[in-house]
Amino acid sequence: WKHLKSKAAFMTETVKSGIPSVSLLLMQATGSAVINANILRTLGQDMMAVYAVTVSSMQILKMCVEGIVGVIATIAGVLYGEMDVFGIKKIMKRIIAIVIVVCPALTAFFMAFPGSVAKLYGFSLTELLPVLNTCLRFFSLSFLVYGLNSIMQNYYRTIGQILPATLTTVLELFLIHVPVSITAMHVGGVKSMFFCVF
């Protein structure tokens, strides 16, 4: 009975620790479906192509940021298990400092060379390139906010604070991002959507 009880407790903790990741995936999928449907219906396929390339460019940021904040789950997780508060503070300060350098550097690259990012994704609609360049520049302004939010989500998940980790995801993606994006789209088109992301 004790064995089953400990196993059940372990399974419960495992499920709880996975809630932020699952909620992130659900919010992303639902939010994308709602936004995509609204863009296609309101702005048409050309603007949908601009939106898709701009959003896809987030993968460049994710590769850099996730590589940095991934350390939280390993090193900070071990330090938290040992209750090494000083060690946790030290590693978190280092991670934040790196993100504060990397994200603005990527923003600067997007600001200076949006055309290179467009070419990377094979965007060939020349007449829409100025619109895409503007969207990429606006979008890149949110990179630092994304990086810091990613740190927060990973930290809370690592120390077992499921509610804050989940709430940051829900608030960021669904309760704020989707309504603001759709409102901005109706007011000022696709450019306004990415300006409001910042």
mmCIF file with all atom_site columns, C-alpha atoms in Angstrom:
data_model
loop_
_atom_site.group_PDB
_atom_site.id
_atom_site.type_symbol
_atom_site.label_atom_id
_atom_site.label_alt_id
_atom_site.label_comp_id
_atom_site.label_asym_id
_atom_site.label_entity_id
_atom_site.label_seq_id
_atom_site.pdbx_PDB_ins_code
_atom_site.Cartn_x
_atom_site.Cartn_y
_atom_site.Cartn_z
_atom_site.occupancy
_atom_site.B_iso_or_equiv
_atom_site.pdbx_formal_charge
_atom_site.auth_seq_id
_atom_site.auth_comp_id
_atom_site.auth_asym_id
_atom_site.auth_atom_id
_atom_site.pdbx_PDB_model_num
ATOM 1   C CA . TRP A 1 1   ? 0.000   0.000  0.000   1.00 0.00 ? 1   TRP A CA 1
ATOM 2   C CA . LYS A 1 2   ? 2.855   2.373  0.863   1.00 0.00 ? 2   LYS A CA 1
ATOM 3   C CA . HIS A 1 3   ? 4.464   1.575  -2.478  1.00 0.00 ? 3   HIS A CA 1
ATOM 4   C CA . LEU A 1 4   ? 1.236   2.393  -4.341  1.00 0.00 ? 4   LEU A CA 1
ATOM 5   C CA . LYS A 1 5   ? 0.758   5.552  -2.308  1.00 0.00 ? 5   LYS A CA 1
ATOM 6   C CA . SER A 1 6   ? 4.268   6.828  -3.111  1.00 0.00 ? 6   SER A CA 1
ATOM 7   C CA . LYS A 1 7   ? 3.796   5.925  -6.767  1.00 0.00 ? 7   LYS A CA 1
ATOM 8   C CA . ALA A 1 8   ? 0.492   7.811  -6.883  1.00 0.00 ? 8   ALA A CA 1
ATOM 9   C CA . ALA A 1 9   ? 2.133   10.836 -5.256  1.00 0.00 ? 9   ALA A CA 1
ATOM 10  C CA . PHE A 1 10  ? 4.958   10.705 -7.811  1.00 0.00 ? 10  PHE A CA 1
ATOM 11  C CA . MET A 1 11  ? 2.452   10.499 -10.694 1.00 0.00 ? 11  MET A CA 1
ATOM 12  C CA . THR A 1 12  ? 0.481   13.423 -9.281  1.00 0.00 ? 12  THR A CA 1
ATOM 13  C CA . GLU A 1 13  ? 3.608   15.576 -9.045  1.00 0.00 ? 13  GLU A CA 1
ATOM 14  C CA . THR A 1 14  ? 4.611   14.583 -12.589 1.00 0.00 ? 14  THR A CA 1
ATOM 15  C CA . VAL A 1 15  ? 1.206   15.555 -13.970 1.00 0.00 ? 15  VAL A CA 1
ATOM 16  C CA . LYS A 1 16  ? 1.222   18.826 -12.022 1.00 0.00 ? 16  LYS A CA 1
ATOM 17  C CA . SER A 1 17  ? 4.686   19.764 -13.314 1.00 0.00 ? 17  SER A CA 1
ATOM 18  C CA . GLY A 1 18  ? 3.503   19.185 -16.877 1.00 0.00 ? 18  GLY A CA 1
ATOM 19  C CA . ILE A 1 19  ? 0.447   21.457 -16.601 1.00 0.00 ? 19  ILE A CA 1
ATOM 20  C CA . PRO A 1 20  ? 2.299   24.693 -17.617 1.00 0.00 ? 20  PRO A CA 1
ATOM 21  C CA . SER A 1 21  ? 3.741   23.021 -20.740 1.00 0.00 ? 21  SER A CA 1
ATOM 22  C CA . VAL A 1 22  ? 0.383   21.540 -21.730 1.00 0.00 ? 22  VAL A CA 1
ATOM 23  C CA . SER A 1 23  ? -1.403  24.840 -21.126 1.00 0.00 ? 23  SER A CA 1
ATOM 24  C CA . LEU A 1 24  ? 1.225   26.594 -23.271 1.00 0.00 ? 24  LEU A CA 1
ATOM 25  C CA . LEU A 1 25  ? 0.620   24.216 -26.176 1.00 0.00 ? 25  LEU A CA 1
ATOM 26  C CA . LEU A 1 26  ? -3.169  24.463 -25.838 1.00 0.00 ? 26  LEU A CA 1
ATOM 27  C CA . MET A 1 27  ? -3.129  28.254 -25.653 1.00 0.00 ? 27  MET A CA 1
ATOM 28  C CA . GLN A 1 28  ? -0.768  28.507 -28.635 1.00 0.00 ? 28  GLN A CA 1
ATOM 29  C CA . ALA A 1 29  ? -2.887  26.166 -30.763 1.00 0.00 ? 29  ALA A CA 1
ATOM 30  C CA . THR A 1 30  ? -6.193  27.813 -29.812 1.00 0.00 ? 30  THR A CA 1
ATOM 31  C CA . GLY A 1 31  ? -4.835  31.345 -30.125 1.00 0.00 ? 31  GLY A CA 1
ATOM 32  C CA . SER A 1 32  ? -3.261  30.648 -33.516 1.00 0.00 ? 32  SER A CA 1
ATOM 33  C CA . ALA A 1 33  ? -6.472  29.098 -34.845 1.00 0.00 ? 33  ALA A CA 1
ATOM 34  C CA . VAL A 1 34  ? -8.543  32.112 -33.747 1.00 0.00 ? 34  VAL A CA 1
ATOM 35  C CA . ILE A 1 35  ? -6.082  34.688 -35.103 1.00 0.00 ? 35  ILE A CA 1
ATOM 36  C CA . ASN A 1 36  ? -5.498  32.833 -38.405 1.00 0.00 ? 36  ASN A CA 1
ATOM 37  C CA . ALA A 1 37  ? -9.238  32.518 -39.051 1.00 0.00 ? 37  ALA A CA 1
ATOM 38  C CA . ASN A 1 38  ? -9.739  36.234 -38.399 1.00 0.00 ? 38  ASN A CA 1
ATOM 39  C CA . ILE A 1 39  ? -6.855  37.279 -40.660 1.00 0.00 ? 39  ILE A CA 1
ATOM 40  C CA . LEU A 1 40  ? -8.004  35.107 -43.559 1.00 0.00 ? 40  LEU A CA 1
ATOM 41  C CA . ARG A 1 41  ? -11.574 36.329 -43.253 1.00 0.00 ? 41  ARG A CA 1
ATOM 42  C CA . THR A 1 42  ? -10.726 40.017 -42.748 1.00 0.00 ? 42  THR A CA 1
ATOM 43  C CA . LEU A 1 43  ? -7.398  40.736 -44.476 1.00 0.00 ? 43  LEU A CA 1
ATOM 44  C CA . GLY A 1 44  ? -7.055  37.936 -47.037 1.00 0.00 ? 44  GLY A CA 1
ATOM 45  C CA . GLN A 1 45  ? -4.374  35.421 -48.051 1.00 0.00 ? 45  GLN A CA 1
ATOM 46  C CA . ASP A 1 46  ? -1.599  37.940 -48.832 1.00 0.00 ? 46  ASP A CA 1
ATOM 47  C CA . MET A 1 47  ? -1.670  39.396 -45.335 1.00 0.00 ? 47  MET A CA 1
ATOM 48  C CA . MET A 1 48  ? -1.922  35.879 -43.963 1.00 0.00 ? 48  MET A CA 1
ATOM 49  C CA . ALA A 1 49  ? 1.399   35.117 -45.689 1.00 0.00 ? 49  ALA A CA 1
ATOM 50  C CA . VAL A 1 50  ? 2.962   38.206 -44.088 1.00 0.00 ? 50  VAL A CA 1
ATOM 51  C CA . TYR A 1 51  ? 1.614   37.195 -40.683 1.00 0.00 ? 51  TYR A CA 1
ATOM 52  C CA . ALA A 1 52  ? 2.789   33.580 -41.048 1.00 0.00 ? 52  ALA A CA 1
ATOM 53  C CA . VAL A 1 53  ? 6.374   34.548 -41.937 1.00 0.00 ? 53  VAL A CA 1
ATOM 54  C CA . THR A 1 54  ? 6.567   37.096 -39.114 1.00 0.00 ? 54  THR A CA 1
ATOM 55  C CA . VAL A 1 55  ? 5.298   34.627 -36.519 1.00 0.00 ? 55  VAL A CA 1
ATOM 56  C CA . SER A 1 56  ? 7.583   31.887 -37.879 1.00 0.00 ? 56  SER A CA 1
ATOM 57  C CA . SER A 1 57  ? 10.594  34.143 -37.313 1.00 0.00 ? 57  SER A CA 1
ATOM 58  C CA . MET A 1 58  ? 9.965   33.604 -33.588 1.00 0.00 ? 58  MET A CA 1
ATOM 59  C CA . GLN A 1 59  ? 11.752  30.253 -34.028 1.00 0.00 ? 59  GLN A CA 1
ATOM 60  C CA . ILE A 1 60  ? 15.045  32.134 -34.399 1.00 0.00 ? 60  ILE A CA 1
ATOM 61  C CA . LEU A 1 61  ? 14.465  33.749 -31.010 1.00 0.00 ? 61  LEU A CA 1
ATOM 62  C CA . LYS A 1 62  ? 13.264  30.510 -29.437 1.00 0.00 ? 62  LYS A CA 1
ATOM 63  C CA . MET A 1 63  ? 16.422  28.638 -30.457 1.00 0.00 ? 63  MET A CA 1
ATOM 64  C CA . CYS A 1 64  ? 18.535  31.194 -28.615 1.00 0.00 ? 64  CYS A CA 1
ATOM 65  C CA . VAL A 1 65  ? 16.322  31.796 -25.579 1.00 0.00 ? 65  VAL A CA 1
ATOM 66  C CA . GLU A 1 66  ? 15.337  28.170 -24.935 1.00 0.00 ? 66  GLU A CA 1
ATOM 67  C CA . GLY A 1 67  ? 18.997  27.178 -25.057 1.00 0.00 ? 67  GLY A CA 1
ATOM 68  C CA . ILE A 1 68  ? 19.728  29.703 -22.314 1.00 0.00 ? 68  ILE A CA 1
ATOM 69  C CA . VAL A 1 69  ? 16.710  29.222 -20.033 1.00 0.00 ? 69  VAL A CA 1
ATOM 70  C CA . GLY A 1 70  ? 16.900  25.433 -20.400 1.00 0.00 ? 70  GLY A CA 1
ATOM 71  C CA . VAL A 1 71  ? 19.653  25.618 -17.793 1.00 0.00 ? 71  VAL A CA 1
ATOM 72  C CA . ILE A 1 72  ? 17.029  26.525 -15.185 1.00 0.00 ? 72  ILE A CA 1
ATOM 73  C CA . ALA A 1 73  ? 15.440  23.068 -15.229 1.00 0.00 ? 73  ALA A CA 1
ATOM 74  C CA . THR A 1 74  ? 18.799  21.337 -14.773 1.00 0.00 ? 74  THR A CA 1
ATOM 75  C CA . ILE A 1 75  ? 21.194  23.435 -12.687 1.00 0.00 ? 75  ILE A CA 1
ATOM 76  C CA . ALA A 1 76  ? 18.617  25.570 -10.822 1.00 0.00 ? 76  ALA A CA 1
ATOM 77  C CA . GLY A 1 77  ? 16.497  22.473 -10.265 1.00 0.00 ? 77  GLY A CA 1
ATOM 78  C CA . VAL A 1 78  ? 19.362  20.680 -8.528  1.00 0.00 ? 78  VAL A CA 1
ATOM 79  C CA . LEU A 1 79  ? 20.203  23.771 -6.478  1.00 0.00 ? 79  LEU A CA 1
ATOM 80  C CA . TYR A 1 80  ? 16.555  24.123 -5.442  1.00 0.00 ? 80  TYR A CA 1
ATOM 81  C CA . GLY A 1 81  ? 16.499  20.487 -4.364  1.00 0.00 ? 81  GLY A CA 1
ATOM 82  C CA . GLU A 1 82  ? 19.522  21.195 -2.167  1.00 0.00 ? 82  GLU A CA 1
ATOM 83  C CA . MET A 1 83  ? 17.903  24.433 -0.926  1.00 0.00 ? 83  MET A CA 1
ATOM 84  C CA . ASP A 1 84  ? 20.926  26.411 -2.133  1.00 0.00 ? 84  ASP A CA 1
ATOM 85  C CA . VAL A 1 85  ? 19.249  29.834 -2.241  1.00 0.00 ? 85  VAL A CA 1
ATOM 86  C CA . PHE A 1 86  ? 22.530  31.665 -2.922  1.00 0.00 ? 86  PHE A CA 1
ATOM 87  C CA . GLY A 1 87  ? 23.331  29.331 -5.811  1.00 0.00 ? 87  GLY A CA 1
ATOM 88  C CA . ILE A 1 88  ? 19.840  29.779 -7.316  1.00 0.00 ? 88  ILE A CA 1
ATOM 89  C CA . LYS A 1 89  ? 20.108  33.578 -7.116  1.00 0.00 ? 89  LYS A CA 1
ATOM 90  C CA . LYS A 1 90  ? 23.542  33.496 -8.738  1.00 0.00 ? 90  LYS A CA 1
ATOM 91  C CA . ILE A 1 91  ? 22.521  31.271 -11.676 1.00 0.00 ? 91  ILE A CA 1
ATOM 92  C CA . MET A 1 92  ? 19.275  33.214 -12.215 1.00 0.00 ? 92  MET A CA 1
ATOM 93  C CA . LYS A 1 93  ? 21.136  36.534 -12.309 1.00 0.00 ? 93  LYS A CA 1
ATOM 94  C CA . ARG A 1 94  ? 23.523  35.083 -14.898 1.00 0.00 ? 94  ARG A CA 1
ATOM 95  C CA . ILE A 1 95  ? 20.677  33.734 -17.041 1.00 0.00 ? 95  ILE A CA 1
ATOM 96  C CA . ILE A 1 96  ? 18.815  37.062 -16.894 1.00 0.00 ? 96  ILE A CA 1
ATOM 97  C CA . ALA A 1 97  ? 22.010  38.952 -17.817 1.00 0.00 ? 97  ALA A CA 1
ATOM 98  C CA . ILE A 1 98  ? 22.593  36.721 -20.865 1.00 0.00 ? 98  ILE A CA 1
ATOM 99  C CA . VAL A 1 99  ? 18.975  37.060 -22.022 1.00 0.00 ? 99  VAL A CA 1
ATOM 100 C CA . ILE A 1 100 ? 19.178  40.849 -21.600 1.00 0.00 ? 100 ILE A CA 1
ATOM 101 C CA . VAL A 1 101 ? 22.137  40.842 -24.008 1.00 0.00 ? 101 VAL A CA 1
ATOM 102 C CA . VAL A 1 102 ? 20.946  38.220 -26.534 1.00 0.00 ? 102 VAL A CA 1
ATOM 103 C CA . CYS A 1 103 ? 17.363  39.435 -27.054 1.00 0.00 ? 103 CYS A CA 1
ATOM 104 C CA . PRO A 1 104 ? 18.219  43.080 -27.818 1.00 0.00 ? 104 PRO A CA 1
ATOM 105 C CA . ALA A 1 105 ? 21.017  41.843 -30.125 1.00 0.00 ? 105 ALA A CA 1
ATOM 106 C CA . LEU A 1 106 ? 18.442  39.827 -32.082 1.00 0.00 ? 106 LEU A CA 1
ATOM 107 C CA . THR A 1 107 ? 16.105  42.831 -32.106 1.00 0.00 ? 107 THR A CA 1
ATOM 108 C CA . ALA A 1 108 ? 18.921  44.951 -33.548 1.00 0.00 ? 108 ALA A CA 1
ATOM 109 C CA . PHE A 1 109 ? 19.507  42.340 -36.277 1.00 0.00 ? 109 PHE A CA 1
ATOM 110 C CA . PHE A 1 110 ? 15.799  42.251 -37.182 1.00 0.00 ? 110 PHE A CA 1
ATOM 111 C CA . MET A 1 111 ? 15.688  46.040 -37.231 1.00 0.00 ? 111 MET A CA 1
ATOM 112 C CA . ALA A 1 112 ? 18.728  46.319 -39.494 1.00 0.00 ? 112 ALA A CA 1
ATOM 113 C CA . PHE A 1 113 ? 18.184  43.314 -41.786 1.00 0.00 ? 113 PHE A CA 1
ATOM 114 C CA . PRO A 1 114 ? 14.485  42.340 -41.969 1.00 0.00 ? 114 PRO A CA 1
ATOM 115 C CA . GLY A 1 115 ? 14.968  41.465 -45.645 1.00 0.00 ? 115 GLY A CA 1
ATOM 116 C CA . SER A 1 116 ? 17.481  38.763 -44.711 1.00 0.00 ? 116 SER A CA 1
ATOM 117 C CA . VAL A 1 117 ? 14.941  37.201 -42.343 1.00 0.00 ? 117 VAL A CA 1
ATOM 118 C CA . ALA A 1 118 ? 12.312  37.308 -45.114 1.00 0.00 ? 118 ALA A CA 1
ATOM 119 C CA . LYS A 1 119 ? 14.709  35.556 -47.518 1.00 0.00 ? 119 LYS A CA 1
ATOM 120 C CA . LEU A 1 120 ? 15.428  32.913 -44.895 1.00 0.00 ? 120 LEU A CA 1
ATOM 121 C CA . TYR A 1 121 ? 11.748  31.957 -45.008 1.00 0.00 ? 121 TYR A CA 1
ATOM 122 C CA . GLY A 1 122 ? 11.543  32.125 -48.811 1.00 0.00 ? 122 GLY A CA 1
ATOM 123 C CA . PHE A 1 123 ? 9.168   35.097 -48.941 1.00 0.00 ? 123 PHE A CA 1
ATOM 124 C CA . SER A 1 124 ? 8.906   36.037 -52.625 1.00 0.00 ? 124 SER A CA 1
ATOM 125 C CA . LEU A 1 125 ? 5.983   38.507 -52.807 1.00 0.00 ? 125 LEU A CA 1
ATOM 126 C CA . THR A 1 126 ? 8.015   41.606 -53.686 1.00 0.00 ? 126 THR A CA 1
ATOM 127 C CA . GLU A 1 127 ? 5.069   43.999 -53.454 1.00 0.00 ? 127 GLU A CA 1
ATOM 128 C CA . LEU A 1 128 ? 4.429   42.904 -49.853 1.00 0.00 ? 128 LEU A CA 1
ATOM 129 C CA . LEU A 1 129 ? 8.065   43.007 -48.718 1.00 0.00 ? 129 LEU A CA 1
ATOM 130 C CA . PRO A 1 130 ? 7.824   46.556 -47.246 1.00 0.00 ? 130 PRO A CA 1
ATOM 131 C CA . VAL A 1 131 ? 4.838   45.431 -45.145 1.00 0.00 ? 131 VAL A CA 1
ATOM 132 C CA . LEU A 1 132 ? 6.690   42.303 -43.994 1.00 0.00 ? 132 LEU A CA 1
ATOM 133 C CA . ASN A 1 133 ? 9.805   44.312 -43.114 1.00 0.00 ? 133 ASN A CA 1
ATOM 134 C CA . THR A 1 134 ? 7.723   46.652 -40.960 1.00 0.00 ? 134 THR A CA 1
ATOM 135 C CA . CYS A 1 135 ? 5.990   43.715 -39.240 1.00 0.00 ? 135 CYS A CA 1
ATOM 136 C CA . LEU A 1 136 ? 9.329   42.013 -38.516 1.00 0.00 ? 136 LEU A CA 1
ATOM 137 C CA . ARG A 1 137 ? 10.714  45.217 -37.012 1.00 0.00 ? 137 ARG A CA 1
ATOM 138 C CA . PHE A 1 138 ? 7.656   45.774 -34.812 1.00 0.00 ? 138 PHE A CA 1
ATOM 139 C CA . PHE A 1 139 ? 7.640   42.122 -33.777 1.00 0.00 ? 139 PHE A CA 1
ATOM 140 C CA . SER A 1 140 ? 11.301  42.169 -32.778 1.00 0.00 ? 140 SER A CA 1
ATOM 141 C CA . LEU A 1 141 ? 10.541  44.828 -30.151 1.00 0.00 ? 141 LEU A CA 1
ATOM 142 C CA . SER A 1 142 ? 8.851   42.122 -28.075 1.00 0.00 ? 142 SER A CA 1
ATOM 143 C CA . PHE A 1 143 ? 11.885  39.805 -27.975 1.00 0.00 ? 143 PHE A CA 1
ATOM 144 C CA . LEU A 1 144 ? 13.205  40.936 -24.588 1.00 0.00 ? 144 LEU A CA 1
ATOM 145 C CA . VAL A 1 145 ? 9.729   40.661 -23.018 1.00 0.00 ? 145 VAL A CA 1
ATOM 146 C CA . TYR A 1 146 ? 9.455   37.123 -24.434 1.00 0.00 ? 146 TYR A CA 1
ATOM 147 C CA . GLY A 1 147 ? 12.872  36.200 -23.029 1.00 0.00 ? 147 GLY A CA 1
ATOM 148 C CA . LEU A 1 148 ? 12.113  37.469 -19.531 1.00 0.00 ? 148 LEU A CA 1
ATOM 149 C CA . ASN A 1 149 ? 8.692   35.796 -19.549 1.00 0.00 ? 149 ASN A CA 1
ATOM 150 C CA . SER A 1 150 ? 10.313  32.522 -20.593 1.00 0.00 ? 150 SER A CA 1
ATOM 151 C CA . ILE A 1 151 ? 12.714  32.769 -17.646 1.00 0.00 ? 151 ILE A CA 1
ATOM 152 C CA . MET A 1 152 ? 9.799   33.341 -15.276 1.00 0.00 ? 152 MET A CA 1
ATOM 153 C CA . GLN A 1 153 ? 7.783   30.399 -16.620 1.00 0.00 ? 153 GLN A CA 1
ATOM 154 C CA . ASN A 1 154 ? 10.763  28.006 -16.461 1.00 0.00 ? 154 ASN A CA 1
ATOM 155 C CA . TYR A 1 155 ? 11.740  29.150 -12.974 1.00 0.00 ? 155 TYR A CA 1
ATOM 156 C CA . TYR A 1 156 ? 8.257   28.715 -11.500 1.00 0.00 ? 156 TYR A CA 1
ATOM 157 C CA . ARG A 1 157 ? 7.896   25.327 -13.184 1.00 0.00 ? 157 ARG A CA 1
ATOM 158 C CA . THR A 1 158 ? 11.276  24.179 -11.821 1.00 0.00 ? 158 THR A CA 1
ATOM 159 C CA . ILE A 1 159 ? 10.496  25.098 -8.208  1.00 0.00 ? 159 ILE A CA 1
ATOM 160 C CA . GLY A 1 160 ? 7.068   23.469 -8.410  1.00 0.00 ? 160 GLY A CA 1
ATOM 161 C CA . GLN A 1 161 ? 4.993   26.662 -8.444  1.00 0.00 ? 161 GLN A CA 1
ATOM 162 C CA . ILE A 1 162 ? 2.472   25.398 -10.994 1.00 0.00 ? 162 ILE A CA 1
ATOM 163 C CA . LEU A 1 163 ? -0.143  28.150 -10.615 1.00 0.00 ? 163 LEU A CA 1
ATOM 164 C CA . PRO A 1 164 ? 2.152   31.141 -11.376 1.00 0.00 ? 164 PRO A CA 1
ATOM 165 C CA . ALA A 1 165 ? 3.755   29.254 -14.285 1.00 0.00 ? 165 ALA A CA 1
ATOM 166 C CA . THR A 1 166 ? 0.345   28.445 -15.768 1.00 0.00 ? 166 THR A CA 1
ATOM 167 C CA . LEU A 1 167 ? -1.118  31.894 -15.126 1.00 0.00 ? 167 LEU A CA 1
ATOM 168 C CA . THR A 1 168 ? 1.720   33.660 -16.938 1.00 0.00 ? 168 THR A CA 1
ATOM 169 C CA . THR A 1 169 ? 1.043   31.456 -19.967 1.00 0.00 ? 169 THR A CA 1
ATOM 170 C CA . VAL A 1 170 ? -2.729  31.954 -19.927 1.00 0.00 ? 170 VAL A CA 1
ATOM 171 C CA . LEU A 1 171 ? -2.474  35.712 -19.377 1.00 0.00 ? 171 LEU A CA 1
ATOM 172 C CA . GLU A 1 172 ? 0.231   36.217 -21.995 1.00 0.00 ? 172 GLU A CA 1
ATOM 173 C CA . LEU A 1 173 ? -1.201  34.112 -24.798 1.00 0.00 ? 173 LEU A CA 1
ATOM 174 C CA . PHE A 1 174 ? -4.949  34.006 -24.486 1.00 0.00 ? 174 PHE A CA 1
ATOM 175 C CA . LEU A 1 175 ? -6.350  36.702 -22.222 1.00 0.00 ? 175 LEU A CA 1
ATOM 176 C CA . ILE A 1 176 ? -4.093  39.462 -23.599 1.00 0.00 ? 176 ILE A CA 1
ATOM 177 C CA . HIS A 1 177 ? -2.416  38.449 -26.861 1.00 0.00 ? 177 HIS A CA 1
ATOM 178 C CA . VAL A 1 178 ? -5.430  37.144 -28.795 1.00 0.00 ? 178 VAL A CA 1
ATOM 179 C CA . PRO A 1 179 ? -7.976  39.912 -27.966 1.00 0.00 ? 179 PRO A CA 1
ATOM 180 C CA . VAL A 1 180 ? -5.386  42.679 -28.467 1.00 0.00 ? 180 VAL A CA 1
ATOM 181 C CA . SER A 1 181 ? -4.163  41.186 -31.767 1.00 0.00 ? 181 SER A CA 1
ATOM 182 C CA . ILE A 1 182 ? -7.662  40.824 -33.213 1.00 0.00 ? 182 ILE A CA 1
ATOM 183 C CA . THR A 1 183 ? -8.664  44.339 -32.101 1.00 0.00 ? 183 THR A CA 1
ATOM 184 C CA . ALA A 1 184 ? -5.476  45.825 -33.592 1.00 0.00 ? 184 ALA A CA 1
ATOM 185 C CA . MET A 1 185 ? -6.031  43.911 -36.837 1.00 0.00 ? 185 MET A CA 1
ATOM 186 C CA . HIS A 1 186 ? -9.493  45.418 -37.263 1.00 0.00 ? 186 HIS A CA 1
ATOM 187 C CA . VAL A 1 187 ? -8.225  48.904 -36.407 1.00 0.00 ? 187 VAL A CA 1
ATOM 188 C CA . GLY A 1 188 ? -4.986  49.116 -38.403 1.00 0.00 ? 188 GLY A CA 1
ATOM 189 C CA . GLY A 1 189 ? -4.308  45.897 -40.274 1.00 0.00 ? 189 GLY A CA 1
ATOM 190 C CA . VAL A 1 190 ? -1.480  43.413 -39.929 1.00 0.00 ? 190 VAL A CA 1
ATOM 191 C CA . LYS A 1 191 ? 1.153   46.050 -39.035 1.00 0.00 ? 191 LYS A CA 1
ATOM 192 C CA . SER A 1 192 ? -0.864  47.141 -36.010 1.00 0.00 ? 192 SER A CA 1
ATOM 193 C CA . MET A 1 193 ? -1.037  43.555 -34.787 1.00 0.00 ? 193 MET A CA 1
ATOM 194 C CA . PHE A 1 194 ? 2.713   43.307 -34.407 1.00 0.00 ? 194 PHE A CA 1
ATOM 195 C CA . PHE A 1 195 ? 3.074   46.806 -33.015 1.00 0.00 ? 195 PHE A CA 1
ATOM 196 C CA . CYS A 1 196 ? 0.585   45.840 -30.261 1.00 0.00 ? 196 CYS A CA 1
ATOM 197 C CA . VAL A 1 197 ? 2.538   42.653 -29.498 1.00 0.00 ? 197 VAL A CA 1
ATOM 198 C CA . PHE A 1 198 ? 5.211   44.943 -28.066 1.00 0.00 ? 198 PHE A CA 1
#
